[in-house]
Coordinates of C-alpha atoms and ligand atoms in Angstrom, one line a residue:
M1 CA 0.0 0.0 0.0
N2 CA 1.5 3.3 -1.1
E3 CA 1.6 5.9 1.7
D4 CA 4.0 8.5 0.3
N5 CA 1.6 11.4 0.4
S6 CA 0.4 10.7 3.9
R7 CA 4.0 10.4 5.1
E8 CA 5.0 13.7 3.4
L9 CA 1.9 15.4 4.8
Y10 CA 2.7 14.2 8.3
D11 CA 6.2 15.4 7.9
R12 CA 4.9 18.9 7.1
A13 CA 2.4 18.6 9.9
L14 CA 5.0 17.8 12.5
S15 CA 6.7 21.2 11.9
V16 CA 3.5 23.2 12.6
L17 CA 1.1 21.1 14.6
P18 CA 2.0 19.6 18.0
G19 CA 2.4 15.9 17.4
G20 CA 1.3 16.6 13.9
V21 CA -2.4 16.5 14.7
N22 CA -5.2 18.6 16.1
S23 CA -6.7 15.9 18.3
A24 CA -4.5 13.5 20.3
V25 CA -6.2 10.2 19.4
R26 CA -5.4 10.7 15.7
A27 CA -1.7 10.1 16.3
V28 CA -2.1 7.0 18.4
I29 CA -1.1 4.8 15.4
E30 CA 2.6 4.8 14.6
P31 CA 4.6 5.8 12.7
Y32 CA 2.0 8.2 11.3
P33 CA -1.8 8.5 10.6
F34 CA -3.1 8.4 7.1
F35 CA -4.5 11.6 5.7
V36 CA -8.0 11.5 4.2
Q37 CA -8.7 13.1 0.8
K38 CA -12.4 12.5 0.8
G39 CA -15.3 10.3 1.8
D40 CA -17.6 8.1 -0.3
G41 CA -20.6 6.5 1.3
G42 CA -19.3 4.2 4.0
H43 CA -15.7 4.6 2.7
V44 CA -12.9 7.0 2.9
I45 CA -10.1 7.5 0.3
D46 CA -6.7 8.6 1.6
A47 CA -4.2 11.1 0.2
D48 CA -2.5 8.3 -1.8
G49 CA -5.8 7.1 -3.3
N50 CA -6.2 4.0 -1.1
R51 CA -9.8 3.2 -0.2
Y52 CA -11.0 2.0 3.2
I53 CA -14.3 0.8 4.7
D54 CA -14.7 3.5 7.4
W55 CA -16.1 2.4 10.8
V56 CA -14.7 5.5 12.5
M57 CA -17.2 7.9 11.0
G58 CA -15.6 11.0 12.4
L59 CA -15.6 9.2 15.8
G60 CA -19.3 9.4 16.0
P61 CA -21.0 12.4 14.3
L62 CA -21.7 10.8 10.8
L63 CA -24.9 8.9 11.2
L64 CA -25.6 9.1 7.4
G65 CA -22.1 8.4 6.2
H66 CA -20.1 10.6 3.9
D67 CA -22.6 11.0 1.1
L68 CA -25.1 13.3 2.6
P69 CA -28.6 12.9 1.2
E70 CA -29.8 15.7 -1.1
P71 CA -31.9 17.7 1.4
V72 CA -29.0 17.7 3.9
Q73 CA -26.6 18.9 1.3
A74 CA -29.0 21.5 0.1
G75 CA -29.7 22.8 3.6
I76 CA -26.0 23.1 4.4
Q77 CA -25.2 24.8 1.1
Q78 CA -28.0 27.3 1.3
K79 CA -27.0 28.4 4.8
A80 CA -23.3 28.7 3.8
S81 CA -24.0 30.6 0.7
E82 CA -26.3 33.1 2.4
G83 CA -23.5 34.3 4.6
P84 CA -22.1 32.0 7.4
M85 CA -23.3 33.6 10.6
Y86 CA -24.6 36.9 12.1
G87 CA -24.3 37.4 15.9
T88 CA -28.1 37.6 16.1
P89 CA -30.6 34.7 16.1
T90 CA -31.9 32.8 13.0
E91 CA -35.0 30.7 12.5
I92 CA -33.1 27.4 12.1
E93 CA -31.9 27.4 15.7
V94 CA -35.6 27.5 16.8
D95 CA -36.4 24.7 14.3
L96 CA -33.7 22.4 15.6
A97 CA -34.6 23.1 19.2
E98 CA -38.2 22.3 18.6
F99 CA -37.2 19.1 16.9
V100 CA -35.1 17.9 19.9
V101 CA -37.8 19.0 22.4
R102 CA -40.4 17.0 20.4
H103 CA -38.3 13.8 20.3
V104 CA -36.4 13.7 23.6
P105 CA -38.9 13.7 26.5
S106 CA -36.5 15.0 29.2
V107 CA -35.7 18.0 27.1
E108 CA -38.0 21.0 27.5
K109 CA -35.4 23.6 26.6
I110 CA -32.0 23.5 25.0
R111 CA -28.9 25.7 24.6
F112 CA -26.6 25.0 21.6
V113 CA -22.9 25.3 21.9
N114 CA -19.9 24.2 19.7
S115 CA -18.5 21.0 21.0
G116 CA -19.3 18.1 23.4
T117 CA -16.6 19.5 25.7
E118 CA -18.3 22.9 25.8
A119 CA -21.6 21.1 26.5
T120 CA -20.3 19.2 29.6
T121 CA -18.4 22.3 30.8
S122 CA -21.6 24.4 30.7
A123 CA -23.7 21.5 32.1
V124 CA -21.4 21.2 35.1
R125 CA -21.4 25.0 35.7
L126 CA -25.2 25.0 35.4
A127 CA -25.6 22.1 37.9
R128 CA -23.3 23.9 40.3
G129 CA -25.1 27.2 39.9
Y130 CA -28.5 25.7 40.2
T131 CA -27.8 23.6 43.3
G132 CA -25.3 25.9 45.0
R133 CA -23.0 22.9 45.4
N134 CA -19.5 22.2 44.0
K135 CA -18.9 18.4 43.8
I136 CA -19.7 16.2 40.8
V137 CA -19.7 12.4 40.7
V138 CA -18.3 10.8 37.5
N139 CA -17.4 7.3 36.4
Q140 CA -13.9 5.9 36.1
G141 CA -13.4 5.3 32.3
G142 CA -16.1 7.8 31.4
Y143 CA -15.2 10.6 29.0
H144 CA -16.8 14.1 29.0
G145 CA -14.4 16.0 26.8
A146 CA -11.2 17.9 27.4
Q147 CA -12.3 20.0 30.4
E148 CA -10.9 20.7 33.9
S149 CA -13.7 19.2 36.0
T150 CA -13.8 15.8 34.3
L151 CA -10.1 15.1 33.4
V152 CA -9.8 13.5 36.8
E153 CA -8.6 10.0 37.7
G154 CA -8.2 8.0 40.8
D155 CA -11.1 7.3 43.1
H156 CA -13.4 9.4 45.3
E157 CA -11.0 9.3 48.2
N158 CA -8.1 10.4 46.1
P159 CA -9.1 12.2 42.9
R160 CA -6.3 13.8 40.9
P161 CA -6.0 15.5 37.6
S162 CA -5.4 13.2 34.6
S163 CA -3.6 15.9 32.7
A164 CA -0.8 18.3 33.3
G165 CA -2.1 21.9 33.7
I166 CA -5.1 21.2 35.9
P167 CA -4.8 22.3 39.5
Q168 CA -5.4 19.7 42.2
A169 CA -8.0 22.2 43.7
F170 CA -10.2 21.5 40.6
A171 CA -9.9 17.7 40.9
E172 CA -10.9 17.8 44.5
H173 CA -14.5 18.6 43.5
T174 CA -14.7 15.6 41.2
L175 CA -15.5 12.2 42.7
P176 CA -14.8 9.2 40.4
V177 CA -16.6 6.0 41.1
P178 CA -16.7 2.7 39.1
F179 CA -19.5 2.3 36.5
N180 CA -22.3 -0.1 37.6
D181 CA -21.2 0.1 41.2
E182 CA -24.2 1.2 43.4
E183 CA -22.2 0.7 46.6
S184 CA -19.6 3.3 45.7
V185 CA -22.3 5.8 44.8
R186 CA -24.1 5.2 48.1
E187 CA -20.7 5.8 49.8
V188 CA -20.0 9.1 48.2
F189 CA -23.5 10.3 48.9
E190 CA -23.2 9.3 52.5
E191 CA -19.9 11.2 52.8
H192 CA -20.6 14.2 50.6
G193 CA -24.4 14.1 49.9
D194 CA -25.0 17.8 50.7
D195 CA -22.1 18.9 48.5
I196 CA -22.9 16.9 45.4
A197 CA -24.3 19.1 42.6
A198 CA -24.7 16.3 40.1
V199 CA -23.9 12.8 38.9
L200 CA -22.5 13.0 35.4
T201 CA -22.6 9.7 33.5
E202 CA -22.6 8.3 30.0
P203 CA -25.7 6.1 29.7
I204 CA -23.3 3.6 28.1
L205 CA -19.5 4.0 28.4
G206 CA -18.6 4.7 24.8
N207 CA -15.0 5.8 25.1
Y208 CA -13.8 2.9 27.1
G209 CA -14.5 -0.2 25.1
I210 CA -18.4 0.0 25.2
V211 CA -19.7 -0.9 28.7
Q212 CA -23.4 -1.4 29.2
P213 CA -25.3 -0.5 32.3
E214 CA -26.6 -3.3 34.4
D215 CA -30.4 -3.5 34.8
G216 CA -31.5 -1.0 37.4
Y217 CA -28.3 1.0 37.5
H218 CA -29.6 4.2 35.9
E219 CA -32.9 3.9 37.9
F220 CA -30.7 3.7 41.0
L221 CA -28.8 6.9 40.0
R222 CA -32.1 8.6 39.3
D223 CA -33.4 7.7 42.8
I224 CA -30.3 8.6 44.8
T225 CA -29.8 11.9 43.1
E226 CA -33.4 12.9 43.7
E227 CA -33.2 11.8 47.3
H228 CA -30.2 14.2 47.9
G229 CA -31.3 17.1 45.8
S230 CA -28.5 16.5 43.2
L231 CA -29.0 16.5 39.4
L232 CA -28.6 13.5 37.2
I233 CA -26.8 14.5 33.9
F234 CA -26.7 12.0 31.0
D235 CA -23.8 12.7 28.7
E236 CA -25.3 11.5 25.4
V237 CA -22.7 13.1 23.2
I238 CA -22.1 9.6 21.7
T239 CA -25.4 7.9 22.4
G240 CA -27.7 10.8 21.5
F241 CA -29.6 10.1 18.3
R242 CA -27.6 6.8 17.9
V243 CA -28.8 4.5 20.7
G244 CA -32.6 4.3 21.0
G245 CA -33.1 6.3 17.8
L246 CA -34.5 9.8 18.0
G247 CA -35.5 9.3 21.7
C248 CA -31.8 8.7 22.6
A249 CA -30.4 6.2 25.1
Q250 CA -32.5 7.6 27.9
S251 CA -35.7 6.5 26.1
E252 CA -34.2 3.0 25.7
F253 CA -33.4 2.8 29.4
G254 CA -36.6 4.5 30.5
V255 CA -34.8 6.9 32.8
T256 CA -35.4 10.7 32.7
P257 CA -32.3 12.7 33.5
D258 CA -32.5 16.4 34.7
L259 CA -30.0 17.5 32.1
T260 CA -28.6 15.9 28.9
T261 CA -25.5 16.9 27.0
F262 CA -25.4 16.4 23.2
G263 CA -22.8 16.7 20.5
K264 CA -21.6 14.6 17.5
I265 CA -24.7 13.6 15.6
I266 CA -26.9 16.6 16.6
G267 CA -24.6 18.8 14.4
G268 CA -24.7 16.5 11.3
G269 CA -20.9 16.5 11.0
F270 CA -20.2 20.1 11.9
P271 CA -18.9 21.4 15.3
V272 CA -21.6 21.2 17.9
G273 CA -22.7 20.6 21.4
A274 CA -25.9 21.2 23.4
I275 CA -27.3 21.1 26.9
G276 CA -31.0 20.2 27.2
G277 CA -33.2 19.5 30.1
R278 CA -36.0 20.7 32.4
A279 CA -37.0 24.2 31.6
E280 CA -36.8 25.3 35.2
I281 CA -33.1 24.3 35.3
I282 CA -32.0 25.4 31.8
E283 CA -33.6 28.8 32.5
N284 CA -30.7 29.4 34.9
F285 CA -28.4 30.1 32.0
T286 CA -27.8 33.8 31.2
P287 CA -29.7 35.9 30.1
S288 CA -32.7 34.4 31.9
G289 CA -30.6 33.2 34.8
D290 CA -27.3 33.9 36.4
V291 CA -25.1 31.0 35.2
F292 CA -22.9 32.7 32.5
Q293 CA -23.0 31.0 29.1
A294 CA -22.2 32.5 25.7
G295 CA -20.5 31.7 22.4
T296 CA -19.8 33.6 19.2
F297 CA -20.5 30.5 17.1
S298 CA -23.3 29.0 19.1
G299 CA -26.3 28.0 17.1
H300 CA -24.3 28.4 13.9
P301 CA -26.7 28.4 11.0
V302 CA -24.7 25.9 8.9
T303 CA -24.4 23.5 11.8
M304 CA -28.1 23.9 12.7
A305 CA -29.1 23.1 9.1
A306 CA -26.9 20.1 9.0
G307 CA -28.2 18.8 12.3
L308 CA -31.9 19.4 11.6
E309 CA -31.8 18.0 8.0
T310 CA -29.9 14.9 9.3
L311 CA -32.4 14.2 12.1
Q312 CA -35.3 14.9 9.9
F313 CA -34.0 12.5 7.2
A314 CA -33.5 9.9 10.0
A315 CA -37.1 10.5 11.1
E316 CA -38.5 10.0 7.6
N317 CA -36.4 7.1 6.4
D318 CA -35.2 3.7 7.5
V319 CA -31.9 5.1 8.9
Y320 CA -32.1 3.5 12.4
D321 CA -33.3 0.1 11.0
H322 CA -30.5 0.1 8.6
V323 CA -27.6 1.0 10.9
N324 CA -28.9 -1.2 13.7
D325 CA -29.3 -4.2 11.4
I326 CA -25.8 -3.8 10.2
G327 CA -24.7 -3.4 13.8
D328 CA -26.4 -6.7 14.6
R329 CA -24.8 -8.5 11.6
L330 CA -21.4 -7.2 12.5
R331 CA -21.7 -8.2 16.2
E332 CA -23.0 -11.7 15.3
G333 CA -20.3 -12.3 12.8
L334 CA -17.6 -11.1 15.2
E335 CA -19.0 -13.3 18.0
E336 CA -18.5 -16.3 15.8
I337 CA -15.0 -15.3 14.7
V338 CA -13.9 -14.4 18.3
A339 CA -15.4 -17.7 19.7
D340 CA -13.4 -19.6 17.1
Q341 CA -10.1 -17.7 17.0
A342 CA -9.8 -15.5 20.0
P343 CA -12.0 -16.7 22.9
E344 CA -10.0 -14.5 25.3
Y345 CA -11.5 -11.4 23.6
T346 CA -15.0 -9.7 23.9
V347 CA -17.4 -8.4 21.3
A348 CA -19.2 -5.4 22.7
G349 CA -21.8 -2.9 21.5
T350 CA -25.4 -2.2 20.8
D351 CA -27.5 -0.5 18.1
S352 CA -24.9 1.0 15.7
M353 CA -21.9 0.8 18.0
F354 CA -19.4 -2.1 18.1
K355 CA -16.0 -3.1 19.2
V356 CA -13.8 -6.1 19.8
I357 CA -12.1 -5.6 23.1
F358 CA -8.8 -7.4 23.5
T359 CA -9.6 -8.9 26.9
R360 CA -12.4 -10.9 28.5
D361 CA -13.7 -10.9 32.0
G362 CA -16.8 -13.0 32.3
E363 CA -19.6 -12.4 29.8
A364 CA -19.5 -8.7 29.3
P365 CA -17.5 -5.9 30.9
K366 CA -19.2 -4.2 33.9
N367 CA -16.8 -1.2 34.4
A368 CA -13.5 0.3 33.4
A369 CA -11.5 -2.1 35.5
D370 CA -12.8 -5.0 33.4
V371 CA -11.3 -3.6 30.2
K372 CA -8.3 -1.7 31.6
N373 CA -6.0 -4.6 30.9
A374 CA -7.0 -5.0 27.3
E375 CA -4.0 -5.6 25.0
T376 CA -3.6 -2.0 23.8
D377 CA -0.2 -2.5 22.2
R378 CA -1.4 -5.5 20.2
W379 CA -4.3 -3.4 19.0
R380 CA -2.3 -0.4 17.9
R381 CA 1.0 -1.9 16.8
I382 CA -0.2 -5.1 15.1
F383 CA -4.0 -5.5 14.7
W384 CA -4.9 -2.0 13.5
G385 CA -2.3 -2.1 10.7
Q386 CA -3.4 -5.6 9.6
M387 CA -7.0 -4.3 9.2
K388 CA -5.8 -1.2 7.4
E389 CA -3.7 -3.3 5.0
Q390 CA -7.0 -5.1 4.1
G391 CA -8.8 -1.8 3.5
V392 CA -10.6 -1.5 6.9
F393 CA -10.3 1.7 9.0
L394 CA -11.0 1.1 12.7
S395 CA -10.7 3.5 15.6
Q396 CA -7.1 4.1 16.5
N397 CA -7.4 3.2 20.1
Q398 CA -8.5 0.0 21.8
F399 CA -11.0 1.9 23.9
E400 CA -12.9 4.1 21.4
C401 CA -15.9 2.5 19.8
Q402 CA -16.7 2.1 16.1
F403 CA -19.8 3.3 14.3
V404 CA -22.1 2.1 11.5
S405 CA -23.6 4.7 9.2
Y406 CA -26.5 4.7 6.7
G407 CA -23.8 4.6 3.9
H408 CA -22.6 1.1 4.9
T409 CA -23.7 -2.0 3.0
E410 CA -23.9 -5.8 3.4
E411 CA -20.8 -6.0 1.3
D412 CA -18.9 -3.8 3.7
V413 CA -19.9 -6.1 6.5
E414 CA -18.8 -9.2 4.7
R415 CA -15.4 -7.7 3.7
T416 CA -14.9 -6.5 7.2
L417 CA -15.6 -9.8 8.8
E418 CA -13.2 -11.5 6.4
A419 CA -10.5 -9.0 7.4
Y420 CA -11.1 -9.7 11.1
K421 CA -10.8 -13.4 10.4
E422 CA -7.4 -12.7 8.9
A423 CA -6.2 -10.3 11.5
L424 CA -7.4 -11.9 14.8
Ligands
LIG1 C1 -16.8 13.0 22.2 C2 -17.3 13.1 23.6 C3 -17.3 14.3 24.3 C4 -16.5 15.5 23.8 O1 -17.0 16.0 22.7 P1 -16.1 17.0 21.8 O2 -17.0 17.5 20.7 O3 -15.0 16.1 21.3 O4 -15.6 18.1 22.6 C5 -17.9 14.3 25.5 N1 -18.6 13.3 26.0 C6 -18.7 12.1 25.3 C7 -19.5 11.0 25.9 C8 -18.0 12.0 24.1 O5 -18.1 10.8 23.4

């Protein structure tokens, strides 16, 4: 496989971009990432003209794949050609807000921002402002973007920043507990109950190998937060409009959070984030309330058009049936291959999310500790490259999940399963 152009581009990039990239995970694969020239349906074509079946899909945002349907393209192009943005409201922000409010029962009002990180940052500030409390409970192995309050590791007795540049004083207000562990949550509420502003959790851990909640876990979180006057925040940046269709993962689990953070799919492939929830809480954002929140690009017309047209297209077509069917086919095929060739590995996922985790601890992982010992080096140094050689693009890291889009076909599934059979 010729990679001359990607290598040259990375050489140039190393001189002007730290690590040669604009987001860390892209450089996980060594010696260099491939550069994409363009997308085509469920595929991407790299700078040297090589074609790959793409299961990364922008790391989540591309529900429809790379070929946007005509109404989505038209919506985006019209907004871009009319002048990109204005600093005063436009109708399309109201349209997208109304769509989300109609389809996600817990959302009565919504504020749009520009990334998932910005959404969780604002949601945490809102929860603190609304409750007058400082502490937030998060899950070990959960990911809520590149922000000070959630880049925290350790446990609730000994939280510490997981990145340089974050003061210990920030980490002290964050209490990490294992996912699916009711006992630990009870403990932190016993110890800090009156100081806990919110429990912030992904409904399904999507950035750590795909870990599903056990029956009753989210109901338990709902009850204990209510009991202590804390908020329950679902971070649906990955699962929103992917798991559970237009009702999101919360409708699948039948649990109503106070606040929900969105990102990825809700912007149809453009930079986006959003915080939705009970009107009485969301109204605490400025200007109606006193929790400061603002953004030059927030509610950007091109993003709003891409998000609205994408979700409307999904509402009117067989998008979720298609991606979930392909997800089932992939997981079933992978189960067989893994049982046969790598019984020490686990196939994880649901709906249009899937991943083979290079470890096994019982039937399915329950929390981060169950996948922590996955063979990360084998994934990135051996396996990922073997898949790439066969024309299959998987997420660069053992822990980030993979996504099916409307652009993927049966043939993509078959070719992908063949490649796994070779590489595992
Ligand atoms: C991707 C992600 C984020 C961060 O979103 P960005 O747009 O990358 O800032 C936050 N939470 C979850 C669950 C995510 O998957």
